Amino acid sequence: MILVGWLADWPAMNWQQAAPQAWSLILAGIGIIWLSLPRGWPLRSLGALLLLPMLLPAIQRPEPGQLHMTMLDVGQGTALVLQTAQHNLLYDSGPGFAGTDSGSRIILPWLRGEGIGQLHGMVLSHDDADHTGGADSILQNIHPHWLLHSLPHTHPLLQPKLNSISCVAGQGWHWDGVAFRVLWPDRATVANPAVKDNDRSCVIRVDAACGSVLLSADVERSSELQLLTQPLKADILLVPHHGSKTSSSRPFIEAVAPSVALVSAGYRNRFGHPRADVLQRYQERGTQIIRSDMDGAVALRCDSSGWHSTTQRAMARRYWH
């Protein structure tokens, strides 16, 4: 048993296969039938060759300057994965559950299914359990190159071996022709202990050649109004605070002017998110609303022809959709 445990802990002994493509499963089925033919059947062993395409990576990376983004259905919480040509970013890690968390149950299986074994960056927008609940599982299994956060410096997630950086407006980086820029919190907010966690949220603007995204976490009205001095206009908006009445003020919505508003919320959650009056503000200006509680996970692809979205509900409906 000691040997088995040692082998299990050795990274080289762990094989993680991305989800196979549909056509490879069809070929594999034919291959199994072929291998099941009676012994002596001509070329029977060649059926094994039809099993090999299942091992081919089905990863579709964006071109330089393009962006792929997936809002995962983690229930009442937030978790998004952003992919450029050669880099992966996780923005928030969803909630924790009784005895488990969205990191181990949802995010890690999805990453493995997509063939993503590395996170070049990870953002924990603020210290709320519905945004950090899955972080420990992620950090234990995939070691991001760095962690950008708005957590207290004494937070247990901030281990010494982790390359952690406090989120402050003005920070930014470029990956594969895509620009990432931190818009909030400003230094005064970071230094003020009276500011509540939601208003410390790490707000990030993403600009690709094909479009723009604003990730707003849980900022509330007071922070939204201060953000009006920043370049907010974006094609895609992660609706602040899951569509709560505390956020999505009219001036903020008008400044962002999103074509698509993403709401990450749990089915029939006890907070009543998203609020009907909040949704109405977006609908009044013709914004398309995509909700994880109604549509499931959503994959957005930005290329030379613009944005394209696919929802889990459209592919495989569940009772909560």
XYZ file of C-alpha atoms in Angstrom:
321
model
C 0.000 0.000 0.000
C 2.926 2.323 0.668
C 4.131 1.769 -2.883
C 0.654 2.443 -4.273
C 0.393 5.674 -2.287
C 3.830 6.787 -3.454
C 2.937 6.115 -7.084
C -0.366 7.988 -6.694
C 1.487 11.051 -5.402
C 4.017 11.000 -8.221
C 2.819 13.459 -10.913
C 4.307 11.386 -13.735
C 2.015 8.476 -12.790
C -1.187 10.518 -13.100
C -2.770 10.556 -16.546
C -5.440 13.178 -17.163
C -7.170 12.824 -20.496
C -9.193 15.640 -22.029
C -12.766 14.840 -23.065
C -12.661 13.065 -26.451
C -14.362 14.502 -29.494
C -17.643 12.942 -30.668
C -16.192 11.625 -33.928
C -13.422 9.811 -32.027
C -16.024 8.049 -29.858
C -17.808 6.826 -32.968
C -14.546 5.449 -34.356
C -13.799 3.836 -30.998
C -17.186 2.122 -31.035
C -16.465 0.720 -34.483
C -13.032 -0.359 -33.269
C -14.501 -2.252 -30.305
C -16.947 -4.054 -32.589
C -14.085 -4.880 -34.954
C -11.967 -6.264 -32.099
C -14.942 -8.348 -30.946
C -15.125 -10.243 -34.227
C -14.281 -13.975 -34.081
C -10.632 -14.942 -33.791
C -9.093 -15.430 -37.194
C -11.089 -12.633 -38.813
C -8.829 -10.864 -41.355
C -7.109 -7.732 -39.980
C -9.052 -8.057 -36.716
C -6.234 -6.503 -34.664
C -6.374 -3.309 -36.732
C -9.539 -2.405 -34.848
C -7.263 -1.214 -32.052
C -6.080 1.609 -34.301
C -9.587 3.068 -34.232
C -9.263 3.555 -30.476
C -6.249 5.841 -30.791
C -8.078 9.039 -31.904
C -9.659 9.213 -28.423
C -6.208 10.110 -27.111
C -5.810 13.049 -29.464
C -6.215 16.426 -27.731
C -9.489 18.152 -28.555
C -8.241 21.521 -27.342
C -9.305 24.520 -29.403
C -7.224 27.532 -28.432
C -8.028 31.061 -29.592
C -5.784 32.754 -32.119
C -3.476 35.571 -30.933
C -5.586 38.634 -30.159
C -8.691 36.508 -29.620
C -10.352 35.409 -26.387
C -12.328 32.437 -25.098
C -14.281 32.855 -21.861
C -16.455 30.389 -19.951
C -18.749 31.291 -17.070
C -19.115 28.043 -15.143
C -22.362 27.051 -13.451
C -21.172 26.911 -9.838
C -24.505 27.762 -8.227
C -24.649 30.859 -6.031
C -21.161 32.152 -6.700
C -18.767 33.100 -9.472
C -16.093 31.300 -11.480
C -14.922 32.205 -14.977
C -12.086 30.843 -17.095
C -10.454 33.115 -19.671
C -8.178 31.692 -22.362
C -5.842 33.463 -24.748
C -3.684 31.729 -27.348
C -1.225 30.367 -24.779
C -2.473 31.425 -21.338
C -5.273 30.521 -18.905
C -6.805 32.688 -16.162
C -9.304 31.674 -13.481
C -11.399 34.551 -12.128
C -12.874 33.500 -8.769
C -13.432 29.941 -7.609
C -17.107 29.618 -6.747
C -18.637 28.629 -3.385
C -17.884 25.915 -0.888
C -20.503 23.268 -0.094
C -21.060 20.967 2.869
C -18.051 18.669 2.866
C -16.848 19.721 -0.574
C -16.526 22.752 -2.853
C -16.993 23.946 -6.410
C -13.258 23.740 -7.042
C -13.126 19.962 -6.672
C -16.618 19.211 -7.993
C -16.950 21.624 -10.898
C -13.903 23.694 -11.820
C -11.174 21.034 -11.755
C -13.238 18.449 -13.692
C -14.081 21.093 -16.288
C -10.447 22.162 -16.654
C -9.356 18.545 -17.087
C -12.118 17.876 -19.576
C -10.917 20.841 -21.616
C -7.320 19.658 -21.455
C -6.257 22.616 -19.296
C -3.568 21.494 -16.884
C -2.032 24.859 -16.080
C -3.245 28.210 -14.778
C -0.952 31.087 -15.634
C -2.923 33.362 -13.321
C -5.749 33.238 -10.791
C -7.857 36.054 -9.371
C -9.796 35.978 -6.110
C -11.792 39.167 -6.411
C -12.630 39.589 -2.709
C -13.091 37.766 0.570
C -16.537 36.217 0.141
C -17.087 32.463 0.418
C -19.064 32.313 -2.835
C -15.981 33.586 -4.677
C -13.188 31.868 -2.734
C -14.885 28.617 -1.667
C -13.207 26.456 -4.302
C -9.800 28.119 -4.134
C -8.078 25.689 -1.784
C -8.887 22.716 -4.022
C -7.602 24.610 -7.041
C -4.384 25.638 -5.302
C -3.767 22.091 -4.072
C -4.150 20.568 -7.537
C -3.100 23.259 -10.008
C -0.420 25.678 -8.907
C -1.039 29.009 -10.671
C 1.953 31.123 -11.610
C 0.479 33.935 -9.514
C -2.586 34.869 -7.474
C -4.075 38.367 -7.712
C -6.425 39.025 -4.806
C -8.288 41.431 -2.529
C -7.941 39.274 0.577
C -6.631 40.215 4.027
C -2.911 39.525 4.270
C -3.601 37.033 7.072
C -6.009 34.967 4.963
C -5.219 31.218 5.185
C -5.220 30.867 1.390
C -2.178 33.138 1.132
C 0.527 30.557 1.754
C 4.193 31.688 1.728
C 5.024 29.544 -1.310
C 2.261 31.224 -3.304
C 3.174 34.178 -5.515
C 0.345 36.399 -4.276
C -0.214 40.032 -5.259
C -2.748 42.467 -3.795
C -5.147 43.854 -6.385
C -4.800 47.620 -6.969
C -6.050 49.827 -9.804
C -3.386 50.488 -12.415
C -1.999 46.971 -12.550
C -2.096 45.164 -15.865
C -0.519 42.631 -18.170
C -0.637 41.441 -21.783
C -1.070 37.874 -22.981
C -0.950 36.950 -26.660
C -2.276 40.274 -27.902
C -4.954 40.538 -25.177
C -4.708 43.313 -22.555
C -5.795 42.893 -18.928
C -6.166 45.999 -16.769
C -7.189 46.336 -13.112
C -9.667 49.208 -12.645
C -10.581 48.737 -8.967
C -9.956 48.988 -6.023
C -7.940 52.193 -5.868
C -5.219 52.675 -3.258
C -7.468 54.706 -0.942
C -10.000 51.869 -0.864
C -7.311 49.273 -0.196
C -5.951 51.339 2.707
C -9.352 52.006 4.310
C -10.314 49.223 6.771
C -13.888 50.537 6.942
C -14.600 49.562 3.326
C -16.589 46.340 3.152
C -15.380 43.362 1.145
C -17.736 43.800 -1.812
C -16.378 47.258 -2.507
C -12.832 45.904 -2.459
C -13.663 43.667 -5.412
C -10.957 43.321 -8.024
C -12.520 44.738 -11.201
C -10.680 43.790 -14.380
C -11.108 45.023 -17.930
C -10.055 42.687 -20.751
C -9.448 44.007 -24.267
C -8.937 41.636 -27.184
C -8.701 42.545 -30.850
C -12.207 41.185 -31.299
C -13.973 42.641 -28.253
C -13.905 43.622 -24.583
C -15.024 42.233 -21.220
C -15.602 43.867 -17.821
C -15.337 41.560 -14.796
C -16.944 43.387 -11.881
C -17.257 40.768 -9.106
C -19.441 42.186 -6.296
C -18.869 45.941 -6.486
C -21.799 47.950 -5.185
C -23.284 51.284 -6.187
C -20.755 53.518 -4.390
C -17.840 51.832 -6.146
C -19.685 51.798 -9.464
C -20.056 55.564 -9.310
C -16.353 56.018 -8.583
C -15.548 53.736 -11.509
C -17.325 56.089 -13.919
C -14.036 57.923 -14.448
C -12.530 54.727 -15.889
C -12.916 53.343 -19.444
C -15.892 51.082 -18.753
C -17.536 50.524 -22.138
C -17.400 46.803 -22.899
C -19.155 44.213 -25.037
C -19.560 41.687 -22.214
C -20.295 42.568 -18.575
C -20.226 40.237 -15.619
C -23.209 41.739 -13.791
C -22.071 43.059 -10.394
C -23.054 41.145 -7.264
C -25.068 38.473 -9.085
C -27.785 40.980 -10.000
C -28.355 42.221 -6.445
C -30.308 45.401 -5.700
C -27.068 46.866 -4.280
C -25.492 47.147 -7.718
C -26.060 47.755 -11.446
C -26.904 51.426 -11.034
C -28.233 53.135 -14.155
C -25.152 55.376 -14.588
C -22.912 52.306 -14.427
C -24.973 50.354 -16.956
C -25.031 53.319 -19.332
C -21.267 53.742 -19.037
C -20.550 50.077 -19.759
C -23.278 49.787 -22.426
C -22.859 46.008 -22.699
C -24.252 43.931 -25.531
C -24.337 40.880 -23.242
C -24.796 40.784 -19.456
C -23.708 37.620 -17.632
C -25.455 36.769 -14.360
C -23.838 34.098 -12.198
C -26.417 32.964 -9.642
C -27.795 29.802 -8.079
C -31.151 28.316 -9.015
C -33.848 29.659 -6.665
C -31.194 31.131 -4.374
C -32.305 32.569 -1.037
C -31.089 36.076 -1.928
C -33.488 36.530 -4.825
C -30.649 37.119 -7.308
C -30.966 38.444 -9.903
C -33.556 41.051 -8.960
C -36.306 41.695 -11.510
C -35.815 45.472 -11.394
C -32.084 45.030 -12.033
C -32.746 42.824 -15.059
C -35.201 45.414 -16.343
C -32.503 48.089 -16.381
C -30.435 45.961 -18.742
C -33.411 44.932 -20.848
C -34.454 48.558 -21.312
C -31.284 49.215 -23.276
C -31.530 46.004 -25.311
C -28.820 44.034 -23.506
C -28.919 40.261 -23.927
C -28.993 38.561 -20.516
C -27.457 35.133 -19.954
C -28.042 33.565 -16.530
C -26.265 30.536 -15.118
C -29.343 29.605 -13.055
C -31.449 29.444 -16.229
C -28.939 28.742 -18.996
C -26.197 26.806 -17.231
C -22.570 27.391 -18.076
C -21.934 29.681 -21.027
C -18.983 29.606 -23.413
C -18.180 32.845 -25.227
C -15.798 32.929 -28.177
C -14.440 36.146 -29.611
C -12.937 36.036 -33.100
C -12.677 38.192 -36.212
C -16.443 37.953 -36.763
C -17.350 39.048 -33.219
C -18.749 37.242 -30.189
C -20.404 33.819 -30.266
C -22.059 32.193 -27.247
C -23.127 28.643 -26.439
C -25.061 27.737 -23.296
C -25.144 24.400 -21.515
C -28.940 24.487 -21.576
C -28.885 24.490 -25.367
C -26.618 21.421 -25.405
C -27.909 19.340 -22.477
C -30.837 20.689 -20.497
C -31.101 19.973 -16.754
C -34.133 20.256 -14.482
C -32.811 23.488 -12.928
C -32.477 25.086 -16.359
